[in-house]
Short mmCIF file of C-alpha atoms and ligand atoms in Angstrom, two decimals:
data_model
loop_
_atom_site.label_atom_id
_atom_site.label_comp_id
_atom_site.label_asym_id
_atom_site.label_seq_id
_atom_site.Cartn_x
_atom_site.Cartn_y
_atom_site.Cartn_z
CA UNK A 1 96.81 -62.37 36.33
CA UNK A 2 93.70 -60.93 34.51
CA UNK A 3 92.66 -64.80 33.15
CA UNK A 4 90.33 -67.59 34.73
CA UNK A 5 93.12 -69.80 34.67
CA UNK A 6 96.18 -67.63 36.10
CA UNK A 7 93.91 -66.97 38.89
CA UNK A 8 92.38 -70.30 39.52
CA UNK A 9 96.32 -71.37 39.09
CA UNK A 10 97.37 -68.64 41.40
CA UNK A 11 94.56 -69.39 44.07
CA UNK A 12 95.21 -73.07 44.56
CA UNK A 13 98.70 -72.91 44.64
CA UNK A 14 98.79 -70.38 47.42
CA UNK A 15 96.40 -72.43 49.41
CA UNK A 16 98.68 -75.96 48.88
CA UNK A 17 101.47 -74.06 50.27
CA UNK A 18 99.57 -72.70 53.39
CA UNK A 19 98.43 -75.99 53.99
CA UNK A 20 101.61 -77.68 53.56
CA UNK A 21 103.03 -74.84 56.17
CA UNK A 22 100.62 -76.36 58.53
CA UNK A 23 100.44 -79.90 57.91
CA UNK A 24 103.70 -80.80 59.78
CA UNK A 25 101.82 -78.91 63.25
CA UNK A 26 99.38 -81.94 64.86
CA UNK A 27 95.72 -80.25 65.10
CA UNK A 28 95.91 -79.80 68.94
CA UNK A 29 99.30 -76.90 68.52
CA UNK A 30 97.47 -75.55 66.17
CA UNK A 31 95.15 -73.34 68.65
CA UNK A 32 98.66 -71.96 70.85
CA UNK A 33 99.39 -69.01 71.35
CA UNK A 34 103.27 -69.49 71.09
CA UNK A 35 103.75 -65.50 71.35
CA UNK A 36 101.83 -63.21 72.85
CA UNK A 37 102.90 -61.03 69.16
CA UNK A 38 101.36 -63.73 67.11
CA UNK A 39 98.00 -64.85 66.21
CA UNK A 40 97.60 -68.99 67.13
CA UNK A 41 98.19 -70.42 63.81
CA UNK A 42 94.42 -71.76 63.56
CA UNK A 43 93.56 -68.11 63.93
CA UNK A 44 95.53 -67.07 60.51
CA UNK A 45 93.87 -69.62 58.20
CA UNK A 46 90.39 -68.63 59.72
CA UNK A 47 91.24 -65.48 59.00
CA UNK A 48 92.73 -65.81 54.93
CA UNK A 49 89.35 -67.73 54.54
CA UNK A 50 87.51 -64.77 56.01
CA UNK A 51 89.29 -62.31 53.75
CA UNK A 52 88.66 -64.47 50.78
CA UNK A 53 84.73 -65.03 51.53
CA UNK A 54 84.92 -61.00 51.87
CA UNK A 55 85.93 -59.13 48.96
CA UNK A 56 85.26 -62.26 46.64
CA UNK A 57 81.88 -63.26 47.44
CA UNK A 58 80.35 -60.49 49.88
CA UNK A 59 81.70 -57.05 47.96
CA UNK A 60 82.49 -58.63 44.24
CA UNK A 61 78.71 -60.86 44.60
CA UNK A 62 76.95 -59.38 46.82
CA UNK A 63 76.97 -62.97 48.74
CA UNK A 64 75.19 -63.08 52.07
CA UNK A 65 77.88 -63.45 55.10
CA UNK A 66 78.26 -67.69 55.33
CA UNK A 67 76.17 -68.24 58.62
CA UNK A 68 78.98 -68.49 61.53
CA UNK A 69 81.99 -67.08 61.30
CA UNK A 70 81.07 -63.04 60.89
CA UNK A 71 82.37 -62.98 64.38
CA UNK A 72 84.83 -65.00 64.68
CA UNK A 73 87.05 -64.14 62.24
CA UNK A 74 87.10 -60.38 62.24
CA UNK A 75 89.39 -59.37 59.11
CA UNK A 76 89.73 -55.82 60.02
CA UNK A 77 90.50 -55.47 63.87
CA UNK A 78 93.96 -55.48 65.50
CA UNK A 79 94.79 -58.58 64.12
CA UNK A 80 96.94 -59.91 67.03
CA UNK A 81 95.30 -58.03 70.11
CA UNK A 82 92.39 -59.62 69.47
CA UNK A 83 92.56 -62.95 69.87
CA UNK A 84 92.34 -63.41 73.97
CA UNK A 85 88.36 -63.35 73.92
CA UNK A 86 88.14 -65.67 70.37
CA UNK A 87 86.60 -68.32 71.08
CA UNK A 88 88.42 -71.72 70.82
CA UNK A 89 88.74 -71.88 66.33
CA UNK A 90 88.42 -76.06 65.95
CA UNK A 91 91.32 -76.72 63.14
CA UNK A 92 88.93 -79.25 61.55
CA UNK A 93 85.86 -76.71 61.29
CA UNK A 94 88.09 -73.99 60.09
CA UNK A 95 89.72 -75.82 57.10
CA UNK A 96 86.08 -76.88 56.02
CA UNK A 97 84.95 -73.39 55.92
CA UNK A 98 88.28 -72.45 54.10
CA UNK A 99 87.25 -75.20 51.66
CA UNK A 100 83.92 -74.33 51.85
CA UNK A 101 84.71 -70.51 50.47
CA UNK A 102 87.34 -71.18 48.32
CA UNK A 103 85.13 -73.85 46.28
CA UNK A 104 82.14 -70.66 46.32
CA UNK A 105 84.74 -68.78 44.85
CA UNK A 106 86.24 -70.79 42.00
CA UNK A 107 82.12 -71.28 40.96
CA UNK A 108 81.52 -67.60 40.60
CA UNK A 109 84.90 -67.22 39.27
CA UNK A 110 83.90 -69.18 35.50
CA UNK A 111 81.36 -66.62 35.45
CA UNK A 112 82.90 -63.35 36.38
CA UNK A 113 83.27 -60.56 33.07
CA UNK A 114 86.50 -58.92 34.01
CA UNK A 115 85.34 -56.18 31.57
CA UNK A 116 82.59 -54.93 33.86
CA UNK A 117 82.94 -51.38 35.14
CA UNK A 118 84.35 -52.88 38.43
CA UNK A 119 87.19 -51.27 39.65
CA UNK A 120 87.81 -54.59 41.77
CA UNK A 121 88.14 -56.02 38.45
CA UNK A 122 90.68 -53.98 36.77
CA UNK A 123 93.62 -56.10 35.97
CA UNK A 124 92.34 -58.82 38.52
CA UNK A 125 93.02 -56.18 41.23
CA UNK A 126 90.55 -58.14 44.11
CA UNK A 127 92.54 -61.33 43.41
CA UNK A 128 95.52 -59.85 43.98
CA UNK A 129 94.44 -58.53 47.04
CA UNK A 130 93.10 -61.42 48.09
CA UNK A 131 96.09 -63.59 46.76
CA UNK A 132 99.19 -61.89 48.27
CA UNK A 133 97.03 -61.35 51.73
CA UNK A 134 97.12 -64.74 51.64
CA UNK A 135 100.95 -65.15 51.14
CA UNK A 136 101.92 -62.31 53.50
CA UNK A 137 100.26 -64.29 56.24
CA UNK A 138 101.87 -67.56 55.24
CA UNK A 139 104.93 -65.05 56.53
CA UNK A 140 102.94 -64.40 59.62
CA UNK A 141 102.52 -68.31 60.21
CA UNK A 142 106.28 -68.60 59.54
CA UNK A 143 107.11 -66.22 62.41
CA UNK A 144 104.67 -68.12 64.79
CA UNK A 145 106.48 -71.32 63.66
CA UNK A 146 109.99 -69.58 63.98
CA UNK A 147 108.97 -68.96 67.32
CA UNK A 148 107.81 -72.91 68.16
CA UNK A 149 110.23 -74.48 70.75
CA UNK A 150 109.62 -78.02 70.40
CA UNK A 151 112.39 -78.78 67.42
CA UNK A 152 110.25 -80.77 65.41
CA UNK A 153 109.37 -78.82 62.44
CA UNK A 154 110.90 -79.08 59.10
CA UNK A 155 112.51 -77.09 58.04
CA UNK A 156 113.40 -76.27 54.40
CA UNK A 157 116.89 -75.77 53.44
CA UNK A 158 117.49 -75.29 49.73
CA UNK A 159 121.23 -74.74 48.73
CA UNK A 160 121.99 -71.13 47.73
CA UNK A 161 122.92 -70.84 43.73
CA UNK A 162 126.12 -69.40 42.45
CA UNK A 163 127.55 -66.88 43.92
CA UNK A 164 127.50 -63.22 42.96
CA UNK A 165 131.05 -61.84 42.07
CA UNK A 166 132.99 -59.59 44.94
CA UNK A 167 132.40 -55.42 45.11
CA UNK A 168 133.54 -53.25 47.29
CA UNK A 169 132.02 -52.64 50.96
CA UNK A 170 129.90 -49.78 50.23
CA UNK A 171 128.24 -47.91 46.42
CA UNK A 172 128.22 -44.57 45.55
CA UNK A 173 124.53 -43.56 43.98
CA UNK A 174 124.50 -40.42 42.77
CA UNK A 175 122.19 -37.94 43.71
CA UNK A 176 119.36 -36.95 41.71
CA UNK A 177 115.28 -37.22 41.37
CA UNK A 178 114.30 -40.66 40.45
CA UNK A 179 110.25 -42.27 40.78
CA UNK A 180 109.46 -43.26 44.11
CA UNK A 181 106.25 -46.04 44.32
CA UNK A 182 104.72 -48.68 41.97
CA UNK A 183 104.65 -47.97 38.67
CA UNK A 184 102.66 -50.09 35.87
CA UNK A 185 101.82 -53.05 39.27
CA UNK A 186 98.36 -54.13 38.67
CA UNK A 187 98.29 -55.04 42.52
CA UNK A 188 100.18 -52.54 44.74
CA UNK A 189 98.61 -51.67 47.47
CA UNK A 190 97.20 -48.34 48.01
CA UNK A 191 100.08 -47.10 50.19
CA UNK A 192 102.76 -47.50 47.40
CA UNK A 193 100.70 -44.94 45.27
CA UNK A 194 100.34 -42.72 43.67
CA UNK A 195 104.20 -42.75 42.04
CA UNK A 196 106.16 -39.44 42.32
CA UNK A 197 109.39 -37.94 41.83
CA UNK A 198 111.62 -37.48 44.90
CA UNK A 199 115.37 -36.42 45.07
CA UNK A 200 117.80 -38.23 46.62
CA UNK A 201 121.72 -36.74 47.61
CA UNK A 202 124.26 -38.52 46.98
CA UNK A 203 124.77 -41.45 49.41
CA UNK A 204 126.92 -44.68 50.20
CA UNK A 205 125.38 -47.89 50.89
CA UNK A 206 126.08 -51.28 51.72
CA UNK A 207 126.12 -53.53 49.02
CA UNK A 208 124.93 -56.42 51.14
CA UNK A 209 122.83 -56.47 54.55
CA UNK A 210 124.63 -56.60 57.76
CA UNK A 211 126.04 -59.75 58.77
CA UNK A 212 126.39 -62.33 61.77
CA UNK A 213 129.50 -62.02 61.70
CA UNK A 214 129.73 -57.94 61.93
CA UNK A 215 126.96 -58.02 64.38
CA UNK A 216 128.63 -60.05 66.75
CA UNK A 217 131.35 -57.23 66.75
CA UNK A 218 128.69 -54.87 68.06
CA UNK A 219 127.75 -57.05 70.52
CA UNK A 220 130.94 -58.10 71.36
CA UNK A 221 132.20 -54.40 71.38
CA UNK A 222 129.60 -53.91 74.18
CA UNK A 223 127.21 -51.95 71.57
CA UNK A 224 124.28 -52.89 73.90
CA UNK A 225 126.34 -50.75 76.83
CA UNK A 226 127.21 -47.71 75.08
CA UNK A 227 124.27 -45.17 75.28
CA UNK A 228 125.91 -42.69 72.71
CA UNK A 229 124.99 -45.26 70.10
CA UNK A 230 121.65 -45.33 70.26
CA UNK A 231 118.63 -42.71 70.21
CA UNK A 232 116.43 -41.54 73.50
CA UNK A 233 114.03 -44.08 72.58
CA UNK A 234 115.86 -46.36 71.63
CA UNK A 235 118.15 -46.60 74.39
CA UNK A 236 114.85 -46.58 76.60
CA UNK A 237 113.69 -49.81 74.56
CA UNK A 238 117.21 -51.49 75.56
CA UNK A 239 116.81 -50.84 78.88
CA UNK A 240 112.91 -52.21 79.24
CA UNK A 241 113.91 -55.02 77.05
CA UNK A 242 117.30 -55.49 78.44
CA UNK A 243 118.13 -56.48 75.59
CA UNK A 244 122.06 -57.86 74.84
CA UNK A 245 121.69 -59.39 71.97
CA UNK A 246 119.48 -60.62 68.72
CA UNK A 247 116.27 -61.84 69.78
CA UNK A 248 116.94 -65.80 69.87
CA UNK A 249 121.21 -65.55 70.22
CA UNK A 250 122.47 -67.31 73.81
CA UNK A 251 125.30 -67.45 74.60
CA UNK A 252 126.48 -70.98 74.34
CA UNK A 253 130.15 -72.69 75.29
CA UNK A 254 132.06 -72.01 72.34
CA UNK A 255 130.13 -68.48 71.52
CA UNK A 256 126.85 -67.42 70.27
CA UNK A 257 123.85 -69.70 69.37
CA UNK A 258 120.72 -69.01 68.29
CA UNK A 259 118.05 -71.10 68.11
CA UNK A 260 115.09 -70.96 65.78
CA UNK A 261 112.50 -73.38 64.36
CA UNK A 262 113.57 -75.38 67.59
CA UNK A 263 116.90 -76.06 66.72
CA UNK A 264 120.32 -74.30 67.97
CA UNK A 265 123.60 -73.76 65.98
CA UNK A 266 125.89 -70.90 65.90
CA UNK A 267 124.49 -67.80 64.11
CA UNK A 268 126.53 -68.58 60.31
CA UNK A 269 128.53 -65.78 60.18
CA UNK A 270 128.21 -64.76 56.56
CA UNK A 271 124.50 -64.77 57.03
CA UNK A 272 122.38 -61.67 57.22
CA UNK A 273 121.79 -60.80 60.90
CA UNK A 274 118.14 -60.68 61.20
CA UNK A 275 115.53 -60.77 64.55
CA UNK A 276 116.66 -57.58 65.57
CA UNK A 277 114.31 -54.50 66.05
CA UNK A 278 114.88 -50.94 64.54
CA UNK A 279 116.68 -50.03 67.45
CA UNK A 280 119.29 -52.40 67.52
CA UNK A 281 119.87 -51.68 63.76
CA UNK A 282 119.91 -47.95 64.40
CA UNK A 283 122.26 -48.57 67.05
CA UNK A 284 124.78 -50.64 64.89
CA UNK A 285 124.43 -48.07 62.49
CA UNK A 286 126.14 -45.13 64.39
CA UNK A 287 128.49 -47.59 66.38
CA UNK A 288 129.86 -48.62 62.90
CA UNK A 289 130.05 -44.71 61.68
CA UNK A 290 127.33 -44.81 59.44
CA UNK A 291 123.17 -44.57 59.19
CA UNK A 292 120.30 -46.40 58.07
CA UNK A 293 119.13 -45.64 54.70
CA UNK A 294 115.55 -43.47 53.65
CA UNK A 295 112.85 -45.57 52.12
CA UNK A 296 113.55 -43.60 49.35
CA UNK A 297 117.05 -44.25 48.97
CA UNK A 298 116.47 -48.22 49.53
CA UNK A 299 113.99 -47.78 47.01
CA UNK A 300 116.46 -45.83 44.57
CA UNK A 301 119.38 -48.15 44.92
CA UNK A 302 116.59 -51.66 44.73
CA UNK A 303 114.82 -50.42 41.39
CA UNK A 304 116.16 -47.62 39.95
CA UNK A 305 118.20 -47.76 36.80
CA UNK A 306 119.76 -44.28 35.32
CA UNK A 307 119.20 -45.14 31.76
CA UNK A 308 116.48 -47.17 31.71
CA UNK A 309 114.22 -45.93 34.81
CA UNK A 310 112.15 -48.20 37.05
CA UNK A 311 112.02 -51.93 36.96
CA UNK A 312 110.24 -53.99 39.83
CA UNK A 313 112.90 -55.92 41.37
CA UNK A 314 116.71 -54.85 41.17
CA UNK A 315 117.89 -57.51 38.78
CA UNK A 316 114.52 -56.37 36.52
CA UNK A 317 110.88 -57.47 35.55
CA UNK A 318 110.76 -61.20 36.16
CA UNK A 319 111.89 -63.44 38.94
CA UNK A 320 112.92 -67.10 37.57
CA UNK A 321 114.00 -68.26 41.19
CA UNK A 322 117.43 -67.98 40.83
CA UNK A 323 117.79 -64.21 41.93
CA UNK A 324 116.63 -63.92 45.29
CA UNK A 325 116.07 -66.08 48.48
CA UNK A 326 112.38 -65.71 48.08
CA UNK A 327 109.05 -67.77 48.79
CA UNK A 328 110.73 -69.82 51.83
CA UNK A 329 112.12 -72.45 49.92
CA UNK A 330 114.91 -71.98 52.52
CA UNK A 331 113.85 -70.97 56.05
CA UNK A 332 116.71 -69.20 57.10
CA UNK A 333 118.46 -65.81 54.94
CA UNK A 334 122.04 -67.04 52.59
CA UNK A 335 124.98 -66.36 53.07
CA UNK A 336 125.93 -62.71 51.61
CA UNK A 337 126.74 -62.65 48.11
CA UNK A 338 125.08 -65.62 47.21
CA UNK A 339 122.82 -64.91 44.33
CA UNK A 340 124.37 -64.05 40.73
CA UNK A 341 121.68 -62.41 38.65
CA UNK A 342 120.12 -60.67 41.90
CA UNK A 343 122.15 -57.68 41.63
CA UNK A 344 121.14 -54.23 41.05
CA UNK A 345 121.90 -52.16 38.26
CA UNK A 346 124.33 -50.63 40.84
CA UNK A 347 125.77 -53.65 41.95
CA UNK A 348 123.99 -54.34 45.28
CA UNK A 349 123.70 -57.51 46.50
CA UNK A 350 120.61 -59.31 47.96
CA UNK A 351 118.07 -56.06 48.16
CA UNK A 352 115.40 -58.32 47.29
CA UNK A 353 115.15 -61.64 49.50
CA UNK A 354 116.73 -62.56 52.67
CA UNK A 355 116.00 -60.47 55.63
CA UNK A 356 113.68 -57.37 55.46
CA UNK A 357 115.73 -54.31 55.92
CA UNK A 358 114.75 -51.57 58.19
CA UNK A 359 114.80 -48.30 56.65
CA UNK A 360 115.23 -44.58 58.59
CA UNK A 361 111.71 -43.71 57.36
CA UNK A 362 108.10 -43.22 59.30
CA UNK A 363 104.96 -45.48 57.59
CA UNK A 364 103.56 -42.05 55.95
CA UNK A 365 101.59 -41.32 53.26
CA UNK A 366 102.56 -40.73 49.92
CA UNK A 367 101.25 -37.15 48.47
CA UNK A 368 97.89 -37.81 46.86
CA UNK A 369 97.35 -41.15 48.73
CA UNK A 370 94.01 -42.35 48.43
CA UNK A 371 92.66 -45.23 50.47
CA UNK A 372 91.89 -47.99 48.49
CA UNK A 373 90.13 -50.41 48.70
CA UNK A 374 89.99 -49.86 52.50
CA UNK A 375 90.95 -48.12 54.74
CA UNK A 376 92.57 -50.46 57.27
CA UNK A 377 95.17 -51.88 55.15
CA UNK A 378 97.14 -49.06 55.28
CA UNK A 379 96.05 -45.64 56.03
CA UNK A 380 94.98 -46.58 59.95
CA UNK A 381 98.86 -47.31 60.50
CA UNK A 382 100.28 -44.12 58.88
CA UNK A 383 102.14 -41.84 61.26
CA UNK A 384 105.36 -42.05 63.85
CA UNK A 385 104.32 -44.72 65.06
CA UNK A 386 105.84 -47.40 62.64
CA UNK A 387 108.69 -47.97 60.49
CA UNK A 388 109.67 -48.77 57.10
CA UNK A 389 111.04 -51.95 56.40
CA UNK A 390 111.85 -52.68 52.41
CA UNK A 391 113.00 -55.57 50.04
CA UNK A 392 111.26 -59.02 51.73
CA UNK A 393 112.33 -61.55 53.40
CA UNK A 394 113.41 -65.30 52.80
CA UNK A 395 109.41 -65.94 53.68
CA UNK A 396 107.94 -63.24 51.04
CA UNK A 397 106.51 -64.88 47.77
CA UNK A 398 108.03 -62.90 44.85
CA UNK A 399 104.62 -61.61 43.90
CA UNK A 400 104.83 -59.57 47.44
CA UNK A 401 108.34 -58.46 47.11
CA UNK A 402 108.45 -56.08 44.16
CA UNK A 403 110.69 -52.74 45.06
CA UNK A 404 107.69 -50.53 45.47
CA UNK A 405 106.52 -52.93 48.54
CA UNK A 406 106.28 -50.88 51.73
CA UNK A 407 106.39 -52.82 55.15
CA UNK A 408 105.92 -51.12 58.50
CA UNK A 409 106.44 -52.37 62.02
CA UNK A 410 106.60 -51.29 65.58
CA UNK A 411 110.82 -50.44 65.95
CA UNK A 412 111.15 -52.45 69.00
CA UNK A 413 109.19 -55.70 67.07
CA UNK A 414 112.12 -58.86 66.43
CA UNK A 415 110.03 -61.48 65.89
CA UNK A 416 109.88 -60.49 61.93
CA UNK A 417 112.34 -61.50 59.89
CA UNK A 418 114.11 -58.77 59.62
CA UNK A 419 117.77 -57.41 59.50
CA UNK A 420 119.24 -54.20 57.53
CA UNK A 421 122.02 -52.58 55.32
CA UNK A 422 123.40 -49.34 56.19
CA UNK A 423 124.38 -46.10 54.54
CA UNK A 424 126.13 -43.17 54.58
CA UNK A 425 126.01 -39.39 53.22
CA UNK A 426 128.58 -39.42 50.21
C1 AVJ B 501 102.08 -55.28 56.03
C2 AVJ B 501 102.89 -57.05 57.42
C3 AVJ B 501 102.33 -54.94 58.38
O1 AVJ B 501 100.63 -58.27 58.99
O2 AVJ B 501 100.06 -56.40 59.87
C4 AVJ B 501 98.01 -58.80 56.71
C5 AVJ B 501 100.03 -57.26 56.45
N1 AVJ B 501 97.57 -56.69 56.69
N2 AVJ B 501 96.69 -58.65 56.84
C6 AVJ B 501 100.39 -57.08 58.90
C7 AVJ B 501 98.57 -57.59 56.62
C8 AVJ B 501 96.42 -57.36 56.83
C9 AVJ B 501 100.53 -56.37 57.56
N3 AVJ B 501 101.95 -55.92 57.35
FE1 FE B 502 95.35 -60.08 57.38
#
């Protein structure tokens, strides 16, 4: 995306699909705080716009601050502590100042010489950052309208493709040293850098993400009872929580239900499970005899190919939109096994799409990290604190879910969309 027109392109089409996100809430919803986890959904475009008007017009122009919102819509703070003392964001004023920056932008934008000695410039670099911050929180609005109780949104529900031929439970990868982090990704974010070899033993893993169906064994194996399967803190989370199931699951007349976007049905049992924290995954993990996989082995088995090295998502280079359940054309994740093409050079189903999958790994540092372009992206976060999640979820735009994409969450969080695949020592 290094010309005018890809990014103008790029830039408008992110902003008709954050719009159309929101166009089906009425104006006066808008301002709720459905989750004490979530920012009110007024508070998220505020806060794109605010990002934009920042690196595109204050750092990349020098721009003056636009009179009124340098409080309001603080980019860099604890995004959803913050928002008990904002003051009451007025959906009308906010999508004129959205409006209002974005038209700024495209003005300086027939202007800009990308061959300045801007490293903001470099391969569009600021525009990605700016674009796919964008699109990550039209994943954050998602959750907030996951969370909605009233029903009445639509939701999309595009029919899965054809199906991805039959494999065997669990693939062998070999062992061996492989490239762990973007390579040749004009936009990664500082924390997949700087790329670096990292052995892997030889491990088992799940060629698809846990299901519904073998979740409900868990549950219904009284998984949330048995203390041996889970870790001190996890087990301490369980208890607080009391937690007996997925976040959303009830238990209805004729089994489980879950309800989400408002409406209830049965979890589909060939679905990926997904709204369930670290622990709970952890917990199935060593019920069912097995572990959760590294970062690095996810990262391995989603993008590494033995003969022909590193390719950005497991099927390769592009995605055409048949590969993955990405870019929420269907809010929910598909049934396992349902994306020919999507595989990985090892066979792997659905690594890229879906549910993200929680990996073993702390949010840490990669040797020779270097915060760029600031700190609070990433480097803030680093530590025990957070884990790993890899691969994307049904509501990740493919330009967010290449294989080098690190995402990190607290491990008790299940309001993300996430889920997870298992593995094994071989
Ligand atoms: C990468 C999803 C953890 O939402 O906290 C958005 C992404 N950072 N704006 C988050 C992000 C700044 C971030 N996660
Ligand atoms: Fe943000």
């Amino acid at each position: 995306m290094d010309s005018r027109v890809e990014i103008r392109a790029a830039l408008e089409e992110a902003r008709t699909a954050t719009e159309g996100l929101l166009e089906p809430v009425p104006d006066a919803e808008l301002g709720a705080h459905v989750s004490s986890l979530q920012s009110p959904l007024v508070w998220d475009l505020a806060h794109v716009a605010r990002f934009e008007e920042l690196w595109l017009l204050r750092n990349l122009h020098g721009h003056e601050p636009i009179a009124g919102h340098e409080e309001v819509y603080q980019a860099f703070r604890d995004e959803r502590g913050a928002q008990a003392d904002l003051p009451k964001l007025r959906p009308e004023a906010t999508r004129a100042y959205a409006a209002d920056v974005r038209e700024r932008v495209l003005r300086e934008l027939d202007h800009i010489d990308f061959d300045a000695p801007n490293p903001l410039l470099r391969k569009g670099f600021v525009f990605g950052l700016v674009l796919q911050h964008e699109l990550q929180h039209q994943e954050t609005m998602l959750q907030t309208l996951a969370l909605r109780t009233d029903g009445t949104y639509p939701v999309r529900n595009a029919d899965p493709p054809d199906r991805a031929a039959d494999g065997p439970d669990q693939i062998k990868i070999d062992g061996g040293s492989f490239i762990l982090g973007a390579t040749d990704e004009p936009w990664a974010y500082d924390n997949e850098l700087v790329p670096h070899e990292v052995e892997t033993r030889p491990f088992l893993i799940d060629r698809a993400p846990v299901t519904n169906r073998a979740f409900a064994e868990f549950v219904d194996d009284n998984g949330y009872g048995t203390p041996r399967c889970w870790s001190a803190a996890g087990w301490e989370w369980r208890q607080t929580e009391d937690a007996s199931a997925p976040l959303h699951w009830e238990r209805g007349n004729r089994g489980w239900e879950r309800v989400r976007f408002g409406h209830r049905e049965p979890p589909p049992p060939d679905e990926p499970v997904q709204h369930v924290s670290f622990f709970e995954a952890e917990a199935f993990a060593r019920w069912a005899g097995k572990r959760l996989p590294t970062e690095a082995e996810w990262e391995r088995a989603a993008t590494w190919d033995e003969r022909r090295g590193k390719s950005r998502y497991p099927w390769g280079r592009e995605f055409m939109g048949y590969e993955a359940n990405l870019g929420h054309t269907r809010f929910s994740p598909a049934p396992v096994g349902s994306y020919a093409g999507g595989e990985s050079p090892t066979g792997c189903v659905q690594l890229t799409g879906d549910v993200w999958e929680w990996t073993s790994s702390y949010f840490q540092p990669y040797p020779g990290f270097l915060s760029y372009p600031y700190p609070e992206y990433s480097e803030v976060f680093f530590g025990e604190e957070y884990r790993v999640l890899r691969g994307g979820s049904w509501a990740t735009d493919p330009l967010v879910a290449r294989g080098s994409f690190r995402n990190w969450e607290h491990p008790s969080r299940r309001q993300i969309f996430a889920g997870f695949r298992c593995a094994k020592d071989a």
